[in-house]
Structures are given as C-alpha cells and as structure tokens.
Amino acid sequence: MVKRVKLSFDRYIKRDCKGRRSGRPRFKGVGRYRTFTYPQVKGDCVVGNRIKLPKIGTIKFVKHRAIPDSAKIKTVSITRKADGYYLTLSLDVVFESIPTLIEKVGAIDLGLIDFLVDSDGESITTPQVLSSI
C-alpha cells in the first residue's frame, strides 16, 4: 500500500506532457483496496495446499496447478472479489533448453520458368492450366 501512495504522489508532483499537474491524491482507507501484494516471500512458504504469509499466518488455498520444483516465488498477491479471495503467485521458472538435432535442411525456390526448385536440384515444371482448356 505504501508503494501505491508513493507512486500516486510521484505522479502528482510530475507534470504530464503538456505541463499540467494532475489532481492531488485522495486518501483511501485500508478497506478500499481490493488487492495487496507481498513483494518478497520466503522460498519455502508453500507446503502442499497451504501458504504461510507474514502478519496473516497459514492460509489454505485451492491449488489448481502444480508449482514446478525449479520455480522461485517472486511475489504473492491476495485479491478480494465478490465471491471470495484469490491468491496469485508470481513465479520465476528456469527452463532447460533442449538441444535440437538438425540432420538435413531443405529449401524451396518458386520461380517463373520452373514452378518449384528444391535444395536437391529437383524441379517441377509450371502447370499449364490454360492450355488444357
């Protein structure tokens, strides 16, 4: 929440492209925000279908997708909607690159004299559609 207030005051002080200032930020109570974010969490905060958050404690959540073992949790956001609370995890996943084995590469050239010439030198003549009519 402090980050949002700082951002709003920075926008208030900085002028827009025409040199005009925006309106002064209005005070919003804690209950008016629908989302709050933990910018940093410990790596072992998720165990099974529970997450341990500072100042709140352990929360049970529905885990609809498996979290990869190589993933690091960057941020955790909790959003309040009309039908309940939602948890959003931002992950940093390192994917292993799979080497591709390219044995043979082919090329195709389309032309006017020969309809098609491939990289092996085989050519297909232009189909004479109008001469068959």
Tab-separated table of C-alpha atoms in Angstrom, residues 5-70:
chain	number	residue	atom	x	y	z
A	5	VAL	CA	0.772	6.020	-2.192
A	6	LYS	CA	4.338	6.888	-3.221
A	7	LEU	CA	3.511	6.262	-6.873
A	8	SER	CA	0.418	8.489	-6.698
A	9	PHE	CA	2.374	11.360	-5.112
A	10	ASP	CA	5.158	10.976	-7.684
A	11	ARG	CA	2.558	11.288	-10.439
A	12	TYR	CA	1.054	14.320	-8.684
A	13	ILE	CA	4.406	16.124	-8.476
A	14	LYS	CA	5.492	15.222	-12.003
A	15	ARG	CA	3.675	17.099	-14.713
A	16	ASP	CA	2.170	15.497	-17.810
A	17	CYS	CA	3.446	16.096	-21.361
A	18	LYS	CA	1.550	19.421	-21.671
A	19	GLY	CA	2.949	20.770	-18.395
A	20	ARG	CA	-0.258	20.400	-16.382
A	21	ARG	CA	-0.344	18.809	-12.955
A	22	SER	CA	-2.774	16.066	-12.127
A	23	GLY	CA	-5.080	16.247	-9.146
A	24	ARG	CA	-3.861	15.760	-5.604
A	25	PRO	CA	-4.095	12.130	-4.423
A	26	ARG	CA	-7.135	11.425	-2.252
A	27	PHE	CA	-6.902	9.500	0.973
A	28	LYS	CA	-8.206	5.956	0.746
A	29	GLY	CA	-8.769	3.828	3.785
A	30	VAL	CA	-7.342	0.344	4.123
A	31	GLY	CA	-10.709	-1.245	3.301
A	32	ARG	CA	-10.943	0.425	-0.097
A	33	TYR	CA	-8.089	-1.521	-1.639
A	34	ARG	CA	-9.068	-4.835	-3.214
A	35	THR	CA	-5.554	-6.198	-3.678
A	36	PHE	CA	-2.459	-6.243	-1.550
A	37	THR	CA	0.885	-7.681	-2.522
A	38	TYR	CA	3.799	-9.226	-0.702
A	39	PRO	CA	6.767	-8.163	-2.849
A	40	GLN	CA	9.100	-10.710	-1.230
A	41	VAL	CA	8.320	-14.069	0.358
A	42	LYS	CA	10.437	-16.956	1.537
A	43	GLY	CA	11.037	-19.763	-0.917
A	44	ASP	CA	9.553	-22.457	1.319
A	45	CYS	CA	6.303	-20.633	2.131
A	46	VAL	CA	4.139	-23.026	0.063
A	47	VAL	CA	3.692	-26.504	1.528
A	48	GLY	CA	1.032	-28.642	-0.146
A	49	ASN	CA	-2.102	-26.535	-0.466
A	50	ARG	CA	-1.150	-24.073	2.292
A	51	ILE	CA	0.859	-20.875	2.184
A	52	LYS	CA	2.465	-19.093	5.112
A	53	LEU	CA	2.349	-15.311	4.847
A	54	PRO	CA	3.802	-12.750	7.260
A	55	LYS	CA	1.308	-10.961	9.560
A	56	ILE	CA	-1.511	-13.276	8.407
A	57	GLY	CA	-0.280	-16.779	9.109
A	58	THR	CA	-1.019	-20.021	7.297
A	59	ILE	CA	-3.776	-19.906	4.685
A	60	LYS	CA	-5.343	-22.859	2.901
A	61	PHE	CA	-5.892	-22.381	-0.831
A	62	VAL	CA	-7.054	-24.374	-3.858
A	63	LYS	CA	-4.004	-25.420	-5.828
A	64	HIS	CA	-5.299	-25.940	-9.367
A	65	ARG	CA	-1.857	-26.234	-10.943
A	66	ALA	CA	1.371	-27.788	-9.717
A	67	ILE	CA	4.239	-25.453	-8.910
A	68	PRO	CA	7.470	-26.647	-10.574
A	69	ASP	CA	10.308	-27.640	-8.263
A	70	SER	CA	12.722	-25.290	-10.022
